[in-house]
XYZ file of C-alpha atoms in Angstrom:
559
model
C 12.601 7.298 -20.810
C 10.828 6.085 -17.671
C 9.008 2.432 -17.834
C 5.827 1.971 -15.677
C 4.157 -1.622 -14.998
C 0.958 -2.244 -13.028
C 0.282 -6.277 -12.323
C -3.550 -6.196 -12.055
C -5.801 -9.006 -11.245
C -6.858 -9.351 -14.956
C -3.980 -7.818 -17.125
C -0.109 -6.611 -16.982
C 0.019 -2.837 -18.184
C 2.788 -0.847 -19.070
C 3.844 2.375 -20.265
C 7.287 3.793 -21.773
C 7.350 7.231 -21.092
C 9.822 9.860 -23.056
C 9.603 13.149 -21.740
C 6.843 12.380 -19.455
C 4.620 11.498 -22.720
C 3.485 7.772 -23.903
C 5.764 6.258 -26.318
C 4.775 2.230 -26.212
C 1.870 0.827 -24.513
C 0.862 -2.690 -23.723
C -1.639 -5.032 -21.966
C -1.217 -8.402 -21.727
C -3.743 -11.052 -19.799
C -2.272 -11.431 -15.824
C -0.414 -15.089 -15.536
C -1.845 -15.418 -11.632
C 0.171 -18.503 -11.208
C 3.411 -17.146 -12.202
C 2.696 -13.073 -12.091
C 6.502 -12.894 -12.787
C 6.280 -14.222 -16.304
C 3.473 -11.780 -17.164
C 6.127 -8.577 -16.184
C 8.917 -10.361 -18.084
C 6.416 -11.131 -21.171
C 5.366 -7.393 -20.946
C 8.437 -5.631 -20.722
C 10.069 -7.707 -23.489
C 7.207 -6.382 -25.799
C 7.668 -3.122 -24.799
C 11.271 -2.577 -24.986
C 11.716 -5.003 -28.029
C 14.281 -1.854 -29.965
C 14.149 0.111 -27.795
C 18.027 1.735 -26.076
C 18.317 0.957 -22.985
C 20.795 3.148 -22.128
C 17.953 5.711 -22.324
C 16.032 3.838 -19.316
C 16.125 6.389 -16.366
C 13.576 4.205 -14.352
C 11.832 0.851 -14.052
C 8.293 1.429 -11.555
C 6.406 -1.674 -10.695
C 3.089 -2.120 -9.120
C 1.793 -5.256 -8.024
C -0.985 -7.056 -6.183
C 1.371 -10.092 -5.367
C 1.181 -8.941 -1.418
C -2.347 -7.988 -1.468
C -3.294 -11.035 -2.937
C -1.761 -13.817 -1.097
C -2.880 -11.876 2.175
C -6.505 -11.869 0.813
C -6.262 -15.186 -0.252
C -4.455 -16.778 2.685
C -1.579 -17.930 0.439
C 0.921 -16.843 2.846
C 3.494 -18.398 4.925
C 3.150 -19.968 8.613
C 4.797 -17.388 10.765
C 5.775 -17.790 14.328
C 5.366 -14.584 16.715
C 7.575 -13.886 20.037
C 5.808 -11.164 21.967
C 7.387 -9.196 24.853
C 3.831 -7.447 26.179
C 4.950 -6.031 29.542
C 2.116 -5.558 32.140
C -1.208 -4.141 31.352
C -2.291 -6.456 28.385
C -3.225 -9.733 28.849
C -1.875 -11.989 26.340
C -4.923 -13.375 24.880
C -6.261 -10.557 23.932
C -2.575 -9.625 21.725
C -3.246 -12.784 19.808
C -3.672 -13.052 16.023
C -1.920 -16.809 15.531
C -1.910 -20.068 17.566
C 2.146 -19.569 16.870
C 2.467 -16.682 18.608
C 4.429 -16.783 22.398
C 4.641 -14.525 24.927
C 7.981 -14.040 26.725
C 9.523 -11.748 30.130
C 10.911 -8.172 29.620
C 9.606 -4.820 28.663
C 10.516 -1.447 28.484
C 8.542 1.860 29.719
C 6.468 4.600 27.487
C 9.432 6.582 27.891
C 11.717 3.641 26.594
C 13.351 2.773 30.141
C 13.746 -0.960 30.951
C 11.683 -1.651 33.402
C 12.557 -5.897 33.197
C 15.126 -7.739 30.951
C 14.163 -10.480 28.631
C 15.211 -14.070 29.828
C 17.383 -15.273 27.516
C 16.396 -18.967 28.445
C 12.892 -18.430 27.637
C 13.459 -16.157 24.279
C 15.399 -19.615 23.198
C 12.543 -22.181 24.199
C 10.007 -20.166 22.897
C 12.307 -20.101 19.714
C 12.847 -24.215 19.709
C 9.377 -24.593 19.923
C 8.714 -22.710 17.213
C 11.135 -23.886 14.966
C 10.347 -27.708 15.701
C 6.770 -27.343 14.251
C 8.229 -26.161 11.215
C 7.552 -22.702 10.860
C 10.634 -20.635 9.319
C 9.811 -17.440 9.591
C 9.571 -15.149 12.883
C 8.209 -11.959 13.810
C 9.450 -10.137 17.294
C 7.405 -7.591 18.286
C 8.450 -5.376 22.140
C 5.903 -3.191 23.483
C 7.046 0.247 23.258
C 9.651 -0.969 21.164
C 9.753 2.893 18.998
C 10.960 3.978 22.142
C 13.935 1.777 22.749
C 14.245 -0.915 19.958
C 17.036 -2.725 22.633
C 14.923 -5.798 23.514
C 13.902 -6.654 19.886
C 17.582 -6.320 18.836
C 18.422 -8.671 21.429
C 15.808 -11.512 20.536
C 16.635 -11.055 16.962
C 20.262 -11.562 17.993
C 19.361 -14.488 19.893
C 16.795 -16.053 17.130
C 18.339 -15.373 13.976
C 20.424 -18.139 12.971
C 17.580 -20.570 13.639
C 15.078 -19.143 10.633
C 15.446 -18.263 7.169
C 14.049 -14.306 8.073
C 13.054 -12.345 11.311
C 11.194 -9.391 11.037
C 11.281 -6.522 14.144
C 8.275 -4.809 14.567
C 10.247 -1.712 15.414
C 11.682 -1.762 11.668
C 8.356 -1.453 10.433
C 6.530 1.907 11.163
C 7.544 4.600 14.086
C 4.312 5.367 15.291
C 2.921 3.869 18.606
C -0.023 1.012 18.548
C 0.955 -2.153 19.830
C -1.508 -4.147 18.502
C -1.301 -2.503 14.762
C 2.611 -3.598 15.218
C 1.897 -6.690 15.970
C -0.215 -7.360 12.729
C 2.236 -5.288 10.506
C 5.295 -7.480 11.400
C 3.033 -10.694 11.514
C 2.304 -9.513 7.578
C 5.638 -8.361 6.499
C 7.242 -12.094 8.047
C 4.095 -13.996 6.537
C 4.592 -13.117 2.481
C 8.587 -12.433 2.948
C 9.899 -15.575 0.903
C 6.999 -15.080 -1.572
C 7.844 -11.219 -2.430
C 11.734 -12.016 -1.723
C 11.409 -14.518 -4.695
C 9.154 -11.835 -6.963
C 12.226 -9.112 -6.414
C 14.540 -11.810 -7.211
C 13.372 -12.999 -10.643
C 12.686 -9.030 -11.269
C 16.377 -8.164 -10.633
C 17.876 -11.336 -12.828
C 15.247 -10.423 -15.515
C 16.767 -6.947 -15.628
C 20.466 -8.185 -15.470
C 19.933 -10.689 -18.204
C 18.113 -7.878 -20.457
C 20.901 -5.317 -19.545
C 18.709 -2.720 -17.825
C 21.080 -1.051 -15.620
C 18.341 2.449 -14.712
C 16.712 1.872 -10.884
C 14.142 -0.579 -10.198
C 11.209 0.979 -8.146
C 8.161 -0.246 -6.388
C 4.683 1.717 -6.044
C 3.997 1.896 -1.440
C 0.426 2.126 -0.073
C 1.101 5.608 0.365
C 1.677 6.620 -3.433
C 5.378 6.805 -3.232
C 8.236 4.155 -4.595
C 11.405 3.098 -3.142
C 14.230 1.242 -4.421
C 13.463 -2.254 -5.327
C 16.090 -4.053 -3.558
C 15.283 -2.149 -0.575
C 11.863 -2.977 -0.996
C 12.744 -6.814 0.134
C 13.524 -6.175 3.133
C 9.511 -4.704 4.324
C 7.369 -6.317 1.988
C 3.990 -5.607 3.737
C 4.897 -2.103 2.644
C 3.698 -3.289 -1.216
C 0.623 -4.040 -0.180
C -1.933 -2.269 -1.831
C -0.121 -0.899 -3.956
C -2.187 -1.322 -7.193
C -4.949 0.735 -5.994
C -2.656 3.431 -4.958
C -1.415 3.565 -8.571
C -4.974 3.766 -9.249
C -4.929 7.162 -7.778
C -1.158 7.968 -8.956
C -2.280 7.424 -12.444
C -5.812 9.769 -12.121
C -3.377 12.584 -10.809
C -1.083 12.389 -13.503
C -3.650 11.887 -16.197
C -6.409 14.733 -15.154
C -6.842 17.918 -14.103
C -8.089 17.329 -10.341
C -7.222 21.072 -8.811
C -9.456 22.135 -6.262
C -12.333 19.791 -6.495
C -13.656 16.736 -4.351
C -14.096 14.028 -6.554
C -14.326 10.552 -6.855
C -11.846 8.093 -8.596
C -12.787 5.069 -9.796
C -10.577 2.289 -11.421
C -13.000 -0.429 -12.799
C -10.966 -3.279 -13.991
C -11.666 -7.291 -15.114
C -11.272 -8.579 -10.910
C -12.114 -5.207 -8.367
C -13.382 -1.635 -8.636
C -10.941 -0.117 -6.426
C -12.660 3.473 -4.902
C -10.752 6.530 -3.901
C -12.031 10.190 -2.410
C -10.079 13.368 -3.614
C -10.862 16.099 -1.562
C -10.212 19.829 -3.192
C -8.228 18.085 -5.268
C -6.150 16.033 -3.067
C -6.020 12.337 -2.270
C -7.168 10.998 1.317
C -4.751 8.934 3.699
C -5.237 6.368 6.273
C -2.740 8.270 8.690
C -2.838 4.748 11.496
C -2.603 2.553 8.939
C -4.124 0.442 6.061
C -6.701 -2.248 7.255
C -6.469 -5.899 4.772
C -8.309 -8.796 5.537
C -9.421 -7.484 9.126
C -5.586 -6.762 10.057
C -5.321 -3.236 11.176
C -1.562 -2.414 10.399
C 0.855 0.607 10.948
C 1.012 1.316 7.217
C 0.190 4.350 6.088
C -1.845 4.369 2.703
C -3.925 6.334 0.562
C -7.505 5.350 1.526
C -9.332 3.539 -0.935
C -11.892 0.109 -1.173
C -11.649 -2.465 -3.064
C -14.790 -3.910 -4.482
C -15.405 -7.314 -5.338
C -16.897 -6.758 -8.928
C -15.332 -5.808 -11.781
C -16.160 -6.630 -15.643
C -15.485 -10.228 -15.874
C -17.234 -10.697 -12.770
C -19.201 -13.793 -12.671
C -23.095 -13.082 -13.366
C -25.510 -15.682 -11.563
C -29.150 -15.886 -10.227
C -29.763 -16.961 -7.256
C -33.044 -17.149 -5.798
C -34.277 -14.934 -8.671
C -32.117 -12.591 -7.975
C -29.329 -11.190 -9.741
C -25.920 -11.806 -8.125
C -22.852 -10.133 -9.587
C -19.413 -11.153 -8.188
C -17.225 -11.014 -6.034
C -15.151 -13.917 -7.872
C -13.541 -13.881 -11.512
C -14.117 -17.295 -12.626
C -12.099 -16.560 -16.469
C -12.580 -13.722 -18.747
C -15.786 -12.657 -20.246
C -17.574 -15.027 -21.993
C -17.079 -12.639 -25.032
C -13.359 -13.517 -24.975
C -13.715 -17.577 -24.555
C -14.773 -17.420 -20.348
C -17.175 -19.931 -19.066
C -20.045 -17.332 -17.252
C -21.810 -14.474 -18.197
C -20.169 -10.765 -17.257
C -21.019 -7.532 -17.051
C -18.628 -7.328 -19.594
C -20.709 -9.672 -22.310
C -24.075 -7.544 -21.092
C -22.142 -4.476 -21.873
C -21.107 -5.928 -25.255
C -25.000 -7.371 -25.884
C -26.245 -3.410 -25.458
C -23.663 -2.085 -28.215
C -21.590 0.120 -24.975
C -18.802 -1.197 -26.181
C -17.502 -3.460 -29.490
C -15.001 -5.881 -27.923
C -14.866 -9.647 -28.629
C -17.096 -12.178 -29.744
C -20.682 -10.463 -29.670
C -22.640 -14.275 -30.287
C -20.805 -15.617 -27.600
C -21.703 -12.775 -25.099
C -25.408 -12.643 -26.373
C -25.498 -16.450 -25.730
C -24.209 -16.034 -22.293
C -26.334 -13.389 -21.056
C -29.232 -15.457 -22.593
C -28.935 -17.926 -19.999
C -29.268 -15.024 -17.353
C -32.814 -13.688 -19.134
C -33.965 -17.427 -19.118
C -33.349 -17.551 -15.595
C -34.877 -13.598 -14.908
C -37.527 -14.331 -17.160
C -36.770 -11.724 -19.321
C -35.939 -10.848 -23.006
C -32.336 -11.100 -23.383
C -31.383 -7.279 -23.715
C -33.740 -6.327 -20.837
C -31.226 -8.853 -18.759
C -28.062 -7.110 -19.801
C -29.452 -3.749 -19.225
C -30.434 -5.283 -15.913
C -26.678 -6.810 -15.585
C -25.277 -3.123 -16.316
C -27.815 -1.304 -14.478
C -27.121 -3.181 -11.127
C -23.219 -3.280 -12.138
C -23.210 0.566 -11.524
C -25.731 0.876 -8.843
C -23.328 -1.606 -6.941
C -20.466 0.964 -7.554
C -22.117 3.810 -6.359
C -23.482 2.526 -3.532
C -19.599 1.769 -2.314
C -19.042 4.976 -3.298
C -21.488 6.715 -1.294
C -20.660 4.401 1.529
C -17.484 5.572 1.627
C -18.112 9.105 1.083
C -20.538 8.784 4.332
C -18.072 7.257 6.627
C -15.096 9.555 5.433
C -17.335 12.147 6.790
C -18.238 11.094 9.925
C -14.402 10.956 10.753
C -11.456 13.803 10.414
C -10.719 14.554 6.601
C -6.676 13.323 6.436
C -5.253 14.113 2.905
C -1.647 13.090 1.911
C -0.767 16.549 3.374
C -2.703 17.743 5.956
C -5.923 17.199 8.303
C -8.909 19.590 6.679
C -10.695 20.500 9.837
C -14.422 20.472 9.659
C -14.298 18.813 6.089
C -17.168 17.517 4.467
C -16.382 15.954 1.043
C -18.778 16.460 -1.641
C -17.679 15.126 -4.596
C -18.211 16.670 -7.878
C -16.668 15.242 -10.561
C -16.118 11.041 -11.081
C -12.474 10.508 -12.728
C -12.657 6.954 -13.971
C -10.169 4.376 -15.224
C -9.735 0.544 -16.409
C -11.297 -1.705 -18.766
C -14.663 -0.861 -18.728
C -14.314 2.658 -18.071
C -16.045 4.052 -21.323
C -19.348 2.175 -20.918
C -19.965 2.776 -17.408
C -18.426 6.399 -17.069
C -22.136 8.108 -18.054
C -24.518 5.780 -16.224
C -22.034 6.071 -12.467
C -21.871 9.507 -12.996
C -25.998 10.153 -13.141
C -26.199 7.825 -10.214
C -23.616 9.911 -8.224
C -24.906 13.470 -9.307
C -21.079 13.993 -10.554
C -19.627 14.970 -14.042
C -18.088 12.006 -15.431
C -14.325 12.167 -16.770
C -12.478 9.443 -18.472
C -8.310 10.898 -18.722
C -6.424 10.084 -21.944
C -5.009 6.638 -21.711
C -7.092 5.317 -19.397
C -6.403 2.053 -19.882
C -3.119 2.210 -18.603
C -3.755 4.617 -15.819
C -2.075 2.263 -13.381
C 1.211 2.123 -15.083
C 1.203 5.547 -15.906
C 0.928 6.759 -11.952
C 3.408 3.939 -10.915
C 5.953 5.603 -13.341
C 5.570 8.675 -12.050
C 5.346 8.485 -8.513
C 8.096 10.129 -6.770
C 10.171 8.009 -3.569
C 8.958 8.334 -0.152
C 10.171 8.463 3.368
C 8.864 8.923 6.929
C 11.252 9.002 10.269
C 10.456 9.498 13.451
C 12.706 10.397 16.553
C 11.844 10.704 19.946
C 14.473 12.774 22.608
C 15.050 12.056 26.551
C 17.128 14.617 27.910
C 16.828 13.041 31.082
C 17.694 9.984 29.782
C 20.368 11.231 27.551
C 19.032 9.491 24.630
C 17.929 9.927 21.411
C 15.528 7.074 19.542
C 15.234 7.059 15.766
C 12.484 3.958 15.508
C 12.656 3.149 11.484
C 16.726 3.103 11.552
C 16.502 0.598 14.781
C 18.988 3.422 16.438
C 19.105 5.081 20.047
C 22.511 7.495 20.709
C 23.618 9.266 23.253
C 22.539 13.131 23.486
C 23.662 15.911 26.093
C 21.182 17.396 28.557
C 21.118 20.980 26.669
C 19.571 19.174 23.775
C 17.002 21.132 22.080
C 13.953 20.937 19.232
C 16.671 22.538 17.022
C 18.776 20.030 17.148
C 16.063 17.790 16.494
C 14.781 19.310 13.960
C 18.500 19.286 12.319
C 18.973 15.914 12.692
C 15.673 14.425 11.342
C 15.708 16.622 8.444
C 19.324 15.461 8.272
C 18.535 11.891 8.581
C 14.929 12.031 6.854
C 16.977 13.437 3.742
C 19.793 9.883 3.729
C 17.104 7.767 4.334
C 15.108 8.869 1.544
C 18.031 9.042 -0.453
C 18.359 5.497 0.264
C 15.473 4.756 -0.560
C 16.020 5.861 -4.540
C 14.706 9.275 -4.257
C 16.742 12.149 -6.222
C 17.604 15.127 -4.953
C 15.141 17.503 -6.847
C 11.798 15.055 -4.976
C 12.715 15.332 -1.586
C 9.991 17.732 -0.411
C 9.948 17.240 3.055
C 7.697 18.245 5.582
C 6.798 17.829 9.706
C 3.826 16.365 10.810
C 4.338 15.592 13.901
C 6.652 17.963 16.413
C 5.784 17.849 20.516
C 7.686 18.763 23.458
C 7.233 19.036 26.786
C 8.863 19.023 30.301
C 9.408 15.751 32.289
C 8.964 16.590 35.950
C 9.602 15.050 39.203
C 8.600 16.612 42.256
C 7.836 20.473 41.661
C 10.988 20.133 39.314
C 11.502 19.951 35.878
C 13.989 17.271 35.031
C 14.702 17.179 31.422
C 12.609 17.797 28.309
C 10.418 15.093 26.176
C 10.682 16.008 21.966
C 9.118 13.588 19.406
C 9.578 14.795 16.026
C 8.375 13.148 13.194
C 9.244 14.094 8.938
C 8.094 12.651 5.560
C 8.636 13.098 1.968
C 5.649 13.870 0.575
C 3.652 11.679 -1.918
C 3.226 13.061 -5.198
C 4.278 13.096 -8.720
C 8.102 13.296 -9.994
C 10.058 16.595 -9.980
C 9.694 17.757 -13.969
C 6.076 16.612 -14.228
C 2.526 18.466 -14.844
C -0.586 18.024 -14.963
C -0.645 16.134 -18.607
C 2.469 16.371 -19.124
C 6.342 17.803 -18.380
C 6.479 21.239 -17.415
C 7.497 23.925 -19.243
């Protein structure tokens, strides 16, 4: 059996799974001030007699990252910069606690000036004695020779409760993306440190011994435990299960299509082109922080159904705050949810109570009360689409990356709609007319979320960069340089990260039977000095591939 759990905005979903079909299923309403209770409450329903021997996996998704980023809930974090030459400090700054110290290294990983070991420690003090207990070290070029923000960590460590290197974090070059990535993964440490915490006594105390997962940006998991140690890696992750659970669920071969997820807080939007989902290759962008994590694109809209319904000026203004549930189900504002229930789309809660609330919106509007919630819907949808056909536009004025490849000369145009969530079966017709696509609503919808966490397979990405001149050989995520002898070659590059690529997933939680691996990056050219040819730049760099567990498809285990 394989147990799947998506913490939304609005509700807690979960699936139990036994072979790769739905056994249990459960929603319960989202506890935002303790989101830990609402995962305990769930998966005591859902494994109430069940054995638990039979447990082969526990997969979480969460918005507990995403969230306190968006919301600004997240810890003070200090920054020590090394920014070498060429950059001018200000311009690197995303905190008033960031400093700047000596020391940097060359593109090719060379130090070019040591750090000062007196100012690392001052900058440190100064730090520390405004009260800020968690640091972030970030060395330009740092991928290339990790060496300097070893040695600050070193230096720093015993002074804060958690240091995060920003060569730990991603392998790929962009100094200023590295910057915000470890500034994010040091800023909601201690809040997703606790989260893992009460996850892994929860599971003690109920006697589930199967691995603990968590759903990445990217679509894959890793190990729970692991997952503590790079947080800002979780973020995002609901609305990749999202598009997890849409794969699983429907058939999406060949097409481009839309997927849509409408829940009680956020629509979250994703583009599927021929079938496949689209990735943010640089990195994920949250609250205006453009990081080094790579993601599955998708947008996350502001309106969901228990959006809040208001007039303002005389116009109608839907969102982007949940103020409570619908007022159907006890909430304090009209929804798109109550003028859904008010035009018989769907026959949820209390249908007085939601004909009362929208009431107030057509005495406002002017309007008899079912011409206000058939205004309410009609401008719930138009909303979507017009986020959907915003995104469709700028996907393709830009390159086309899917989770596997870049589709030269792309141009998406989506199809079908596969939609998901809550409110899925009264909007599905009306977004489809608006987007000219054939609307498709996947059995058990309204777990979707839990479903694609469950079955997501582990991920991995290394990347390793060889001097022959130098001798050396740089593997950025593992924080590793070694010695290598001049006759190195891409073979033995190749060797190696496959090698490595495979233990680190392994690491990671995957099995044996999901590592597909695959290059997608592999240079190499000659370093030369004079009219001679002095040794041999390679940069290689390997994934596991996103996608669904070995064993699984489309609907269901294969045969």
């Amino acid at each position: 059996m394989i147990l799947g759990i998506d913490v939304g905005g609005t509700h807690t979903d979960a699936v139990l799974l036994d072979n790769f079909q739905v056994k249990k299923k459960t929603k319960v309403p989202t506890n935002q001030r303790h989101l830990v209770s609402s995962l305990i409450g769930v998966m005591d329903d859902i494994l109430r007699d069940e054995d638990l021997s039979a447990l082969e996996r526990v997969v979480f998704s969460t918005t507990l990252s995403t969230n306190a980023i968006v919301q600004g809930k997240t810890d003070r974090v200090g920054m020590i910069v090394a920014s070498g030459p060429g950059l001018a400090p200000e311009d690197l700054r995303i905190s008033e606690d960031m400093r700047f110290v000596s020391g940097y290294v060359s593109n090719r990983g060379i130090e070019v000036a040591p750090i000062k070991k007196g100012e690392v420690e001052e900058a440190a003090a100064g730090l520390k004695a405004s009260g800020i207990a968690h640091l972030g070290v970030v060395c330009k070029f740092s991928t290339r020779n990790p060496a300097h923000e070893n040695q600050i960590g070193e230096l720093v460590r015993s002074g804060f409760r958690h240091v995060s290197l920003g060569h730990r974090m991603s392998g790929n070059l962009n100094f200023r993306r590295r910057i915000a990535t470890t500034y994010l993964n040091a800023s909601v440490h201690d809040l997703y440190s606790r989260f893992v915490d009460e996850i892994l006594e929860f599971a003690a105390r109920a006697g589930i011994k199967a691995p603990l997962y968590i759903l990445k940006a990217d679509g894959g998991t890793f190990e729970i435990r692991r997952s503590a140690e790079q947080p800002v890696q979780t973020i995002l992750s609901g609305p990749a299960a999202s598009v997890m659970g849409i794969l699983s669920l429907a058939d999406c071969a060949g097409a481009d299509a839309v997927a849509v997820d409408m829940g009680g807080t956020t629509t979250d939007i994703a583009l599927l082109a021929d079938g496949v989902p689209l990735l943010e290759p640089l990195g994920v962008t949250i609250e205006g922080h453009r990081t080094l994590i790579r993601g599955l694109k998708t947008r996350s809209l502001g309106l969901g159904g228990d959006s809040r319904v208001r007039v303002d000026d005389g116009r109608l203004v839907i969102g982007p705050r949940r103020e409570g549930p619908a007022a159907a189900f006890g909430g304090p504002w009209p929804t798109p949810t109550d003028a859904m229930i008010v035009l018989g789309l769907t026959r949820i809660g209390d249908a007085a109570k939601a004909q009362t609330a929208v009431a107030e919106i057509a005495g406002k509007l002017n309007l008899p009360v079912a011409e206000a919630a058939r205004a309410i819907f009609e401008k719930t949808c138009r909303d979507i689409a017009s986020a959907v056909d915003a995104m469709v536009e700028e996907v393709n004025n830009k390159p086309v990356y899917t989770i596997h490849e870049l589709l030269e000369g792309k141009t998406l145009r989506p199809k079908r709609l596969f939609i998901v969530g809550g409110p899925a079966g009264a909007v599905a017709s009306r977004l489809g007319e608006l987007l000219g696509c054939e609307a498709v609503i996947p059995r058990d919808a309204e777990v979707a979320n839990a479903y694609g966490a469950a079955l997501a397979r582990t991920t991995a990405e290394i990347t390793l960069l060889a001097e022959t001149e130098r001798g050396s050989l740089t593997i950025a995520e593992e924080g590793l340089e070694v010695k290598i002898p001049a006759h190195f070659t891409r073979r033995d590059i190749l060797r190696i990260g496959m090698e490595r690529l495979r233990e680190r997933a392994r690491r990671l939680g995957a099995v044996e039977p999901d590592i597909e691996t695959e290059i997608v990056e592999d240079q190499e050219f000659n370093m030369v000095r004079g009219f001679y040819a002095t040794g041999k730049n390679i940069r290689l760099k390997a994934q596991v591939k996103p996608g669904l567990i070995a064993g699984f498809g489309k609907g269901g285990p294969r045969s």
